[in-house]
CSV table of C-alpha atoms and ligand atoms in Angstrom, one decimal:
chain,number,residue,atom,x,y,z
A,2,MET,CA,175.6,90.9,32.7
A,3,ARG,CA,172.6,92.7,34.1
A,4,TRP,CA,174.5,94.1,37.0
A,5,LEU,CA,175.2,97.8,36.6
A,6,GLU,CA,172.7,98.0,33.8
A,7,ARG,CA,171.9,101.7,34.5
A,8,LEU,CA,175.5,102.7,35.1
A,9,ARG,CA,176.5,101.0,31.8
A,10,LYS,CA,174.0,103.2,29.9
A,11,ASN,CA,174.7,106.3,31.8
A,12,ASP,CA,178.5,106.2,32.2
A,13,PRO,CA,180.1,103.3,30.3
A,14,LYS,CA,183.6,104.4,31.3
A,15,VAL,CA,183.0,104.0,35.0
A,16,ALA,CA,181.0,100.8,34.5
A,17,ASP,CA,183.8,99.3,32.6
A,18,LEU,CA,186.4,100.1,35.3
A,19,VAL,CA,184.1,98.7,38.0
A,20,THR,CA,183.6,95.5,36.0
A,21,LYS,CA,187.3,95.2,35.5
A,22,GLU,CA,187.8,95.5,39.3
A,23,LEU,CA,185.1,92.9,39.9
A,24,GLN,CA,186.9,90.5,37.6
A,25,ARG,CA,190.3,91.2,39.3
A,26,GLN,CA,188.7,90.3,42.6
A,27,GLU,CA,186.8,87.3,41.3
A,28,PHE,CA,189.8,85.6,39.7
A,29,GLY,CA,192.6,86.6,42.1
A,30,LEU,CA,193.5,85.6,45.6
A,31,GLU,CA,193.1,88.7,47.9
A,32,MET,CA,195.7,88.1,50.7
A,33,ILE,CA,196.2,91.7,52.0
A,34,PRO,CA,195.1,91.1,55.6
A,35,SER,CA,193.3,94.4,55.9
A,36,GLU,CA,191.0,93.6,53.0
A,37,ASN,CA,187.9,91.4,52.7
A,38,TYR,CA,184.8,90.9,50.6
A,39,ALA,CA,181.6,92.5,51.8
A,40,SER,CA,178.4,90.6,51.2
A,41,LEU,CA,176.0,91.8,48.5
A,42,ALA,CA,173.5,92.7,51.2
A,43,VAL,CA,176.1,95.1,52.8
A,44,MET,CA,176.8,96.6,49.3
A,45,GLU,CA,173.1,96.9,48.6
A,46,ALA,CA,172.5,98.9,51.8
A,47,MET,CA,175.3,101.2,50.7
A,48,GLY,CA,173.9,101.9,47.3
A,49,THR,CA,170.6,103.4,48.6
A,50,VAL,CA,168.8,106.8,48.9
A,51,LEU,CA,170.4,107.1,52.3
A,52,THR,CA,173.3,108.8,50.6
A,53,ASN,CA,171.0,111.7,49.9
A,54,LYS,CA,170.4,112.7,53.5
A,55,TYR,CA,172.0,115.2,55.8
A,56,SER,CA,171.8,114.3,59.5
A,57,GLU,CA,174.3,116.2,61.5
A,58,GLY,CA,174.0,115.3,65.2
A,59,TYR,CA,172.8,112.1,66.7
A,60,PRO,CA,169.5,110.1,66.8
A,61,GLU,CA,166.7,112.4,68.2
A,62,ARG,CA,169.2,115.3,68.3
A,63,ARG,CA,169.6,116.4,64.7
A,64,TYR,CA,170.3,119.8,63.0
A,65,TYR,CA,168.1,118.9,60.0
A,66,GLY,CA,164.5,117.7,59.6
A,67,GLY,CA,163.4,114.5,57.8
A,68,ASN,CA,165.5,112.2,59.9
A,69,GLU,CA,162.8,109.9,61.2
A,70,PHE,CA,164.1,106.8,59.4
A,71,ILE,CA,167.7,107.8,59.5
A,72,ASP,CA,167.4,108.0,63.3
A,73,MET,CA,166.1,104.4,63.3
A,74,VAL,CA,168.9,103.2,61.0
A,75,GLU,CA,171.6,104.8,63.2
A,76,GLN,CA,170.0,103.6,66.4
A,77,LEU,CA,169.9,100.1,65.0
A,78,ALA,CA,173.6,100.2,64.1
A,79,ILE,CA,174.4,101.6,67.6
A,80,ASP,CA,172.3,98.9,69.4
A,81,ARG,CA,173.8,96.1,67.3
A,82,ALA,CA,177.4,97.5,67.9
A,83,LYS,CA,176.7,97.5,71.7
A,84,GLU,CA,175.3,93.9,71.5
A,85,VAL,CA,178.0,92.5,69.3
A,86,PHE,CA,180.9,94.0,71.3
A,87,GLY,CA,179.2,93.9,74.8
A,88,VAL,CA,179.8,97.6,75.5
A,89,PRO,CA,177.6,100.4,76.9
A,90,HIS,CA,178.4,103.1,74.4
A,91,ALA,CA,179.0,103.1,70.6
A,92,ASN,CA,179.5,105.8,68.0
A,93,VAL,CA,179.1,104.6,64.4
A,94,GLN,CA,179.7,107.9,62.6
A,95,PRO,CA,183.5,108.0,62.0
A,96,TYR,CA,184.2,108.1,58.3
A,97,SER,CA,187.0,105.6,58.6
A,98,GLY,CA,189.6,104.3,61.1
A,99,THR,CA,191.9,107.3,61.0
A,100,PRO,CA,189.2,109.8,61.8
A,101,ALA,CA,187.9,107.5,64.6
A,102,ASN,CA,191.4,107.4,66.2
A,103,GLN,CA,191.7,111.2,65.8
A,104,ALA,CA,188.4,111.6,67.7
A,105,VAL,CA,189.9,109.5,70.6
A,106,TYR,CA,192.8,112.0,70.9
A,107,VAL,CA,190.4,115.0,70.8
A,108,ALA,CA,188.2,113.4,73.5
A,109,THR,CA,191.1,112.4,75.9
A,110,CYS,CA,194.0,114.7,75.3
A,111,ASN,CA,195.0,118.4,74.9
A,112,LEU,CA,197.3,119.4,72.0
A,113,GLY,CA,200.9,118.5,73.0
A,114,ASP,CA,200.0,115.9,75.6
A,115,THR,CA,202.1,112.8,75.8
A,116,ILE,CA,200.8,109.6,74.2
A,117,LEU,CA,202.3,106.1,73.8
A,118,GLY,CA,201.8,103.9,70.8
A,119,HIS,CA,203.1,101.0,68.7
A,120,SER,CA,205.8,102.1,66.2
A,121,LEU,CA,204.7,101.9,62.6
A,122,PRO,CA,207.7,100.0,61.2
A,123,ASP,CA,207.2,97.5,64.0
A,124,GLY,CA,203.6,96.8,62.9
A,125,GLY,CA,201.7,99.7,64.5
A,126,HIS,CA,199.5,102.2,62.8
A,127,LEU,CA,200.2,105.7,61.5
A,128,THR,CA,197.6,107.1,63.9
A,129,HIS,CA,199.3,105.6,67.0
A,130,GLY,CA,201.9,108.5,67.1
A,131,TRP,CA,203.9,108.1,63.9
A,132,LYS,CA,205.8,111.3,63.0
A,133,THR,CA,204.2,111.9,59.6
A,134,SER,CA,200.7,111.6,61.0
A,135,PHE,CA,198.6,114.2,62.9
A,136,SER,CA,199.2,111.9,65.9
A,137,GLY,CA,202.9,112.5,65.9
A,138,MET,CA,202.7,116.1,64.8
A,139,PHE,CA,200.2,117.4,67.4
A,140,TYR,CA,201.0,115.2,70.4
A,141,LYS,CA,204.2,114.3,72.2
A,142,SER,CA,204.5,110.8,70.9
A,143,MET,CA,206.4,108.0,72.6
A,144,GLN,CA,206.7,104.7,70.7
A,145,TYR,CA,207.2,101.2,71.8
A,146,HIS,CA,208.5,98.4,69.6
A,147,VAL,CA,208.7,94.6,69.1
A,148,LYS,CA,211.7,92.5,70.3
A,149,PRO,CA,213.8,90.7,67.7
A,150,ASP,CA,211.6,87.6,68.3
A,151,GLY,CA,208.6,89.6,66.9
A,152,TYR,CA,206.7,89.9,70.2
A,153,LEU,CA,205.8,93.2,71.8
A,154,ASP,CA,208.4,94.5,74.2
A,155,LEU,CA,206.3,94.8,77.4
A,156,ASP,CA,209.3,96.0,79.4
A,157,GLU,CA,209.7,98.9,77.1
A,158,VAL,CA,206.0,99.7,77.4
A,159,LYS,CA,206.3,99.7,81.2
A,160,ARG,CA,209.4,101.8,81.2
A,161,LEU,CA,208.1,104.4,78.8
A,162,ALA,CA,204.8,104.6,80.7
A,163,ARG,CA,206.4,105.1,84.1
A,164,ASP,CA,209.0,107.6,82.8
A,165,GLU,CA,206.8,109.6,80.5
A,166,ARG,CA,203.3,109.4,82.1
A,167,PRO,CA,201.3,109.4,78.9
A,168,LYS,CA,197.7,110.6,79.0
A,169,LEU,CA,196.7,108.0,76.4
A,170,ILE,CA,198.1,104.5,75.5
A,171,TRP,CA,197.3,102.6,72.3
A,172,ILE,CA,197.2,98.9,71.9
A,173,GLY,CA,196.4,97.5,68.5
A,174,ALA,CA,198.3,96.9,65.2
A,175,SER,CA,198.3,96.5,61.5
A,176,ALA,CA,201.1,94.0,61.1
A,177,TYR,CA,201.3,92.0,64.3
A,178,ALA,CA,200.8,88.3,64.2
A,179,ARG,CA,200.4,87.6,67.9
A,180,GLU,CA,197.5,88.0,70.3
A,181,LEU,CA,197.3,91.5,71.7
A,182,PRO,CA,198.1,91.5,75.4
A,183,PHE,CA,195.3,93.7,76.6
A,184,GLU,CA,195.6,92.5,80.2
A,185,GLU,CA,199.3,93.4,80.5
A,186,PHE,CA,198.7,96.8,79.0
A,187,ALA,CA,195.8,97.5,81.3
A,188,ALA,CA,198.1,96.9,84.4
A,189,VAL,CA,200.5,99.5,83.0
A,190,ALA,CA,197.8,102.1,82.0
A,191,ASP,CA,196.0,101.7,85.4
A,192,GLU,CA,199.3,102.2,87.2
A,193,VAL,CA,200.1,105.5,85.5
A,194,GLY,CA,196.4,106.6,85.2
A,195,ALA,CA,196.4,106.7,81.4
A,196,TYR,CA,193.4,106.1,79.1
A,197,LEU,CA,193.9,102.8,77.4
A,198,ALA,CA,192.5,102.5,73.8
A,199,ALA,CA,192.4,99.3,71.9
A,200,ASP,CA,192.4,99.8,68.2
A,201,ILE,CA,191.2,96.4,66.9
A,202,ALA,CA,190.7,97.5,63.3
A,203,HIS,CA,192.5,94.3,62.1
A,204,VAL,CA,191.1,91.7,64.6
A,205,ALA,CA,187.6,93.0,65.2
A,206,GLY,CA,186.0,90.1,63.4
A,207,LEU,CA,188.2,87.6,65.3
A,208,VAL,CA,187.2,89.3,68.6
A,209,VAL,CA,183.5,89.2,67.8
A,210,GLY,CA,183.7,85.6,66.6
A,211,GLY,CA,185.6,84.5,69.7
A,212,ALA,CA,188.9,83.7,68.0
A,213,HIS,CA,190.8,86.5,69.7
A,214,LYS,CA,190.8,87.7,73.3
A,215,HIS,CA,188.2,90.5,73.9
A,216,PRO,CA,189.5,93.9,74.9
A,217,ALA,CA,186.4,95.2,76.7
A,218,PRO,CA,187.2,94.0,80.2
A,219,TYR,CA,190.6,95.7,80.1
A,220,VAL,CA,190.5,98.9,78.1
A,221,HIS,CA,188.5,102.2,78.3
A,222,ILE,CA,188.0,102.8,74.6
A,223,VAL,CA,187.7,100.4,71.6
A,224,THR,CA,188.1,101.7,68.0
A,225,THR,CA,187.7,99.6,64.9
A,226,THR,CA,187.3,99.9,61.2
A,227,THR,CA,184.3,98.1,59.9
A,228,HIS,CA,185.7,96.9,56.6
A,229,LYS,CA,188.5,94.5,57.6
A,230,THR,CA,187.8,91.2,59.4
A,231,LEU,CA,184.4,92.6,60.4
A,232,ARG,CA,183.5,92.5,56.7
A,233,GLY,CA,181.3,95.5,56.5
A,234,PRO,CA,181.5,98.7,54.5
A,235,ARG,CA,184.4,101.1,54.6
A,236,GLY,CA,183.8,102.9,57.9
A,237,ALA,CA,184.6,102.8,61.7
A,238,MET,CA,183.2,102.8,65.2
A,239,ILE,CA,184.3,104.0,68.6
A,240,MET,CA,183.1,102.2,71.7
A,241,VAL,CA,183.4,103.0,75.4
A,242,THR,CA,183.6,100.1,77.8
A,243,GLU,CA,182.1,99.8,81.3
A,244,LYS,CA,185.6,100.3,82.6
A,245,GLY,CA,185.9,103.5,80.5
A,246,LEU,CA,182.7,104.9,82.0
A,247,LYS,CA,183.9,104.0,85.5
A,248,LYS,CA,187.1,106.0,84.9
A,249,ASP,CA,185.3,108.9,83.3
A,250,PRO,CA,181.5,109.0,83.2
A,251,GLU,CA,181.6,111.7,80.6
A,252,LEU,CA,183.8,109.6,78.2
A,253,GLY,CA,180.9,108.6,75.9
A,254,ASN,CA,179.8,112.2,75.5
A,255,LYS,CA,183.4,113.4,75.0
A,256,ILE,CA,183.8,110.8,72.2
A,257,ASP,CA,180.5,111.8,70.5
A,258,LYS,CA,181.4,115.5,70.7
A,259,ALA,CA,184.9,114.8,69.3
A,260,VAL,CA,183.4,113.1,66.2
A,261,PHE,CA,180.7,115.7,65.7
A,262,PRO,CA,181.0,118.7,65.8
A,263,GLY,CA,184.7,118.2,66.6
A,264,LEU,CA,186.0,116.6,63.5
A,265,GLN,CA,183.2,115.7,61.1
A,266,GLY,CA,180.0,117.1,59.5
A,267,GLY,CA,177.1,115.0,58.3
A,268,PRO,CA,177.4,111.2,58.8
A,269,HIS,CA,177.4,108.9,55.8
A,270,ASP,CA,174.0,107.4,56.5
A,271,HIS,CA,174.2,104.8,53.7
A,272,THR,CA,177.4,103.5,55.3
A,273,THR,CA,175.7,103.5,58.7
A,274,ALA,CA,173.0,101.3,57.2
A,275,ALA,CA,175.6,98.9,55.8
A,276,ILE,CA,177.4,98.8,59.1
A,277,ALA,CA,174.1,97.7,60.7
A,278,VAL,CA,173.8,94.9,58.1
A,279,ALA,CA,177.4,93.8,58.7
A,280,LEU,CA,176.8,93.8,62.5
A,281,GLY,CA,173.7,91.7,61.9
A,282,GLU,CA,175.8,89.2,60.0
A,283,ALA,CA,178.3,89.2,62.8
A,284,LEU,CA,175.6,88.1,65.2
A,285,LYS,CA,174.9,84.9,63.2
A,286,PRO,CA,176.5,81.6,64.2
A,287,GLU,CA,178.2,81.3,60.8
A,288,PHE,CA,180.3,84.3,61.7
A,289,LYS,CA,182.0,82.4,64.5
A,290,GLU,CA,182.9,79.6,62.2
A,291,TYR,CA,184.3,82.1,59.7
A,292,ALA,CA,186.4,83.8,62.4
A,293,HIS,CA,187.9,80.6,63.7
A,294,GLN,CA,188.5,79.3,60.1
A,295,ILE,CA,190.5,82.5,59.4
A,296,VAL,CA,192.9,81.6,62.2
A,297,LYS,CA,193.1,77.9,61.2
A,298,ASN,CA,193.9,78.9,57.7
A,299,ALA,CA,196.6,81.4,58.8
A,300,ARG,CA,198.2,78.7,60.9
A,301,ALA,CA,198.1,76.2,58.1
A,302,LEU,CA,199.5,78.6,55.7
A,303,ALA,CA,202.3,79.7,58.0
A,304,GLU,CA,203.2,76.1,58.9
A,305,GLU,CA,203.4,75.0,55.2
A,306,LEU,CA,205.5,78.1,54.3
A,307,MET,CA,207.9,77.3,57.2
A,308,LYS,CA,208.1,73.7,56.3
A,309,ASN,CA,209.3,74.8,52.9
A,310,GLY,CA,212.1,77.0,54.4
A,311,VAL,CA,210.3,80.4,54.4
A,312,LYS,CA,211.1,82.5,57.5
A,313,ILE,CA,208.1,83.9,59.3
A,314,VAL,CA,208.5,86.7,61.9
A,315,SER,CA,207.9,85.2,65.4
A,316,ASN,CA,207.7,81.7,63.8
A,317,GLY,CA,204.0,81.7,63.2
A,318,THR,CA,200.7,83.4,63.9
A,319,ASP,CA,197.9,83.6,66.5
A,320,ASN,CA,195.6,85.6,64.2
A,321,HIS,CA,194.7,86.3,60.6
A,322,LEU,CA,198.1,87.4,59.3
A,323,MET,CA,201.8,86.7,59.1
A,324,LEU,CA,204.9,88.5,58.0
A,325,ILE,CA,207.4,86.8,55.7
A,326,ASP,CA,211.0,87.8,56.5
A,327,LEU,CA,213.0,87.8,53.3
A,328,THR,CA,216.3,88.9,54.8
A,329,PRO,CA,217.8,85.4,54.4
A,330,PHE,CA,218.0,86.4,50.7
A,331,GLY,CA,219.2,89.9,51.2
A,332,LYS,CA,217.6,93.2,52.1
A,333,GLY,CA,214.8,95.2,50.4
A,334,LYS,CA,213.4,92.1,48.6
A,335,GLY,CA,209.7,92.7,49.5
A,336,VAL,CA,209.0,94.6,46.3
A,337,PHE,CA,210.1,91.8,44.0
A,338,VAL,CA,208.0,89.2,45.9
A,339,GLN,CA,205.0,91.5,46.0
A,340,ASP,CA,205.1,92.3,42.3
A,341,ALA,CA,205.7,88.7,41.2
A,342,LEU,CA,202.8,87.5,43.4
A,343,ASP,CA,200.7,90.3,42.0
A,344,ALA,CA,201.4,89.1,38.4
A,345,SER,CA,200.5,85.6,39.6
A,346,GLY,CA,197.1,86.7,40.9
A,347,ILE,CA,198.0,86.7,44.6
A,348,THR,CA,197.7,90.1,46.1
A,349,VAL,CA,199.9,90.8,49.2
A,350,ASN,CA,201.8,93.9,50.4
A,351,LYS,CA,205.5,94.5,51.0
A,352,ASN,CA,206.0,95.4,54.6
A,353,THR,CA,208.7,96.3,57.1
A,354,ILE,CA,209.9,93.6,59.5
A,355,PRO,CA,211.2,94.1,63.1
A,356,ALA,CA,214.6,95.9,63.0
A,357,GLU,CA,214.0,96.6,59.3
A,358,PRO,CA,217.5,96.7,57.6
A,359,SER,CA,216.1,98.5,54.4
A,360,SER,CA,213.5,101.3,54.2
A,361,PRO,CA,209.7,101.5,54.7
A,362,PHE,CA,209.3,102.0,50.9
A,363,TYR,CA,211.6,99.1,50.0
A,364,PRO,CA,211.1,96.8,53.0
A,365,SER,CA,212.5,93.3,53.5
A,366,GLY,CA,209.2,91.6,54.3
A,367,VAL,CA,205.8,90.7,52.9
A,368,ARG,CA,202.5,90.8,54.9
A,369,LEU,CA,199.8,88.4,54.0
A,370,GLY,CA,196.6,87.1,55.6
A,371,THR,CA,193.6,84.9,55.2
A,372,PRO,CA,190.4,86.9,55.9
A,373,ALA,CA,189.3,87.4,52.3
A,374,ILE,CA,190.1,83.9,51.1
A,375,THR,CA,188.3,82.5,54.1
A,376,THR,CA,185.2,84.5,53.2
A,377,ARG,CA,185.4,82.7,49.8
A,378,GLY,CA,185.2,79.4,51.7
A,379,MET,CA,188.8,78.2,51.4
A,380,LYS,CA,190.2,75.9,54.0
A,381,GLU,CA,193.4,74.3,55.2
A,382,LYS,CA,193.8,72.2,52.0
A,383,GLU,CA,193.7,75.3,49.8
A,384,MET,CA,196.3,76.9,52.1
A,385,LYS,CA,198.8,74.2,51.2
A,386,SER,CA,198.5,74.9,47.5
A,387,ILE,CA,198.8,78.6,48.1
A,388,ALA,CA,201.8,78.2,50.3
A,389,ARG,CA,203.5,76.1,47.6
A,390,TRP,CA,202.8,78.8,44.9
A,391,ILE,CA,204.3,81.5,47.2
A,392,VAL,CA,207.4,79.3,47.8
A,393,ASP,CA,207.8,78.9,44.0
A,394,ILE,CA,207.5,82.6,43.4
A,395,ILE,CA,209.9,83.5,46.2
A,396,GLY,CA,212.4,81.0,44.7
A,397,GLU,CA,211.9,82.5,41.3
A,398,VAL,CA,212.7,86.2,42.3
A,399,LYS,CA,214.8,86.0,45.4
A,400,SER,CA,218.1,86.6,43.6
A,401,ASN,CA,217.0,90.0,42.2
A,402,GLU,CA,219.0,92.8,43.8
A,403,LEU,CA,217.7,96.3,44.6
A,404,PRO,CA,220.4,98.9,43.6
A,405,GLU,CA,221.1,101.7,46.1
A,406,ASP,CA,221.1,104.3,43.3
A,407,ARG,CA,217.7,105.8,42.8
A,408,VAL,CA,217.7,106.0,39.0
A,409,LYS,CA,219.2,102.5,38.6
A,410,ARG,CA,216.7,101.1,41.1
A,411,ASN,CA,213.8,102.4,39.0
A,412,GLU,CA,215.3,100.9,35.9
A,413,VAL,CA,215.8,97.5,37.5
A,414,LEU,CA,212.3,97.5,38.9
A,415,GLU,CA,210.7,98.5,35.6
A,416,LYS,CA,212.6,95.8,33.7
A,417,PHE,CA,211.7,93.2,36.4
A,418,LYS,CA,208.0,94.0,36.1
A,419,GLN,CA,208.1,93.8,32.3
A,420,GLY,CA,209.8,90.4,32.6
A,421,LEU,CA,207.1,89.0,34.8
A,422,SER,CA,204.4,88.5,32.1
A,423,SER,CA,206.6,86.1,30.2
A,424,ASN,CA,208.0,84.3,33.3
A,425,ARG,CA,207.1,80.6,33.2
A,426,THR,CA,206.6,80.1,36.9
A,427,VAL,CA,204.4,83.3,37.1
A,428,LYS,CA,202.3,82.1,34.1
A,429,ARG,CA,201.8,78.6,35.6
A,430,VAL,CA,200.9,79.9,39.1
A,431,ARG,CA,198.6,82.5,37.5
A,432,SER,CA,196.6,79.8,35.7
A,433,GLU,CA,196.4,77.6,38.8
A,434,VAL,CA,195.2,80.5,40.9
A,435,VAL,CA,192.4,81.2,38.3
A,436,GLN,CA,191.4,77.5,38.5
A,437,LEU,CA,191.2,77.7,42.3
A,438,CYS,CA,189.2,80.9,42.2
A,439,LYS,CA,186.7,79.3,39.9
A,440,ARG,CA,186.1,76.5,42.4
A,441,PHE,CA,185.3,79.2,45.1
A,442,PRO,CA,183.2,81.7,43.3
A,443,LEU,CA,183.0,85.1,45.0
A,444,TYR,CA,180.1,87.1,43.6
A,445,PRO,CA,178.4,84.6,41.2
A,446,GLU,CA,175.2,86.6,41.1
A,447,LEU,CA,177.0,89.5,39.5
A,448,PHE,CA,178.0,87.4,36.5
A,449,LYS,CA,174.5,86.4,35.5
B,30,PLP,C1,193.4,100.1,59.0
B,30,PLP,C2,193.7,100.6,60.3
B,30,PLP,C3,193.4,101.9,60.7
B,30,PLP,C4,192.9,103.0,59.8
B,30,PLP,O1,191.9,102.8,59.0
B,30,PLP,P1,191.6,103.7,57.7
B,30,PLP,O2,190.1,103.3,57.5
B,30,PLP,O3,192.5,103.2,56.6
B,30,PLP,O4,191.8,105.1,58.1
B,30,PLP,C5,193.6,102.3,62.0
B,30,PLP,N1,194.2,101.5,62.9
B,30,PLP,C6,194.6,100.2,62.5
B,30,PLP,C7,195.3,99.4,63.5
B,30,PLP,C8,194.4,99.8,61.2
B,30,PLP,O5,194.9,98.6,60.9
């Protein structure tokens, strides 16, 4: 392998670990819905001399010299973001999704103001007001939920908004399989005069590719990570819509000031370059196909799972992900299914389900999605095979019980994990997964 030639000489330990991670990605099925595979072009842009530069401020308004080309890189990323999302203002500097959302609070609220967001165990995100996050610590956080059928409880949203008069309302989720009702939220936010922010970290690629409703006509602010369905580097963007500027002509400036100097120092210019590359990819027609295929694949996977008796929250999906509800087999089973799938080369994550009967650390569901395997080129036919493997693995481990007692629980889980390497079903699925991965090579250039 010629890849990492210099690193191999310079620091063989790190090179070895990076190579192992490449092999894990190449020969496994990545089904965590927040993950994806960036193109080599995106990664090449990241690994450049742009990492050497300090450029606090914004294009043409910097606190350091030597930013002639950096300005052009950032302006290109901004212009492409505006074009791709159809918005008048974009900030591409947030280090990641959490700092981006933090900047929205700083721009729109004072400490202690009331905000309204989607509860974390119901599929929301930490930054939408959960108690252990800054958003729940520094603001008065009201939380809405999903109904037992898995859909957002819009009546609760209305009631909380009318009673509590939040300054900021969030719409957007990390584990919600249905289309986000931007229009319905806009009616509520407009009625109570709140800022409405859409956090489309998960579905940004679907939005851009036309496979999910666009938030821009309905909300004031859009935040997104750039590394999930958007398939760029690890980073984030904050955009202000026409509607946002109409509500508050200063909103763009407030967002920019909140990011820098409010919360961050120098931007990561190498990441900004890679964001520009990813946005360039999103402008190509192939990206639309990819976005629609993600949804087709998720639907095919959910259907095949349900056909085989697996319960899916809300009985299906509109987007890239689904939640398997394992409560028919008992509570807290997510960890067994996650670990057994992991040993089989299928990476998913244990997740809470609506009205979770267990705990967030030992939840009763599993979250999985299709963005990364769609990037590899897999289609409906492959989803059927994957669904059958998942069904086999669930069948294999569903009778394992999680003890209430902490010490016993750790013993049981440790023993369970050790047993996986010699489990016949796990071994068979593992070898079939490798065969499938070889038919859909991920980074063939890196193995030359
Ligand atoms: C992933 C995610 C984020 C946070 O992104 P990080 O880059 O992990 O900080 C924010 N909001 C939602 C809805 C997400 O899914």
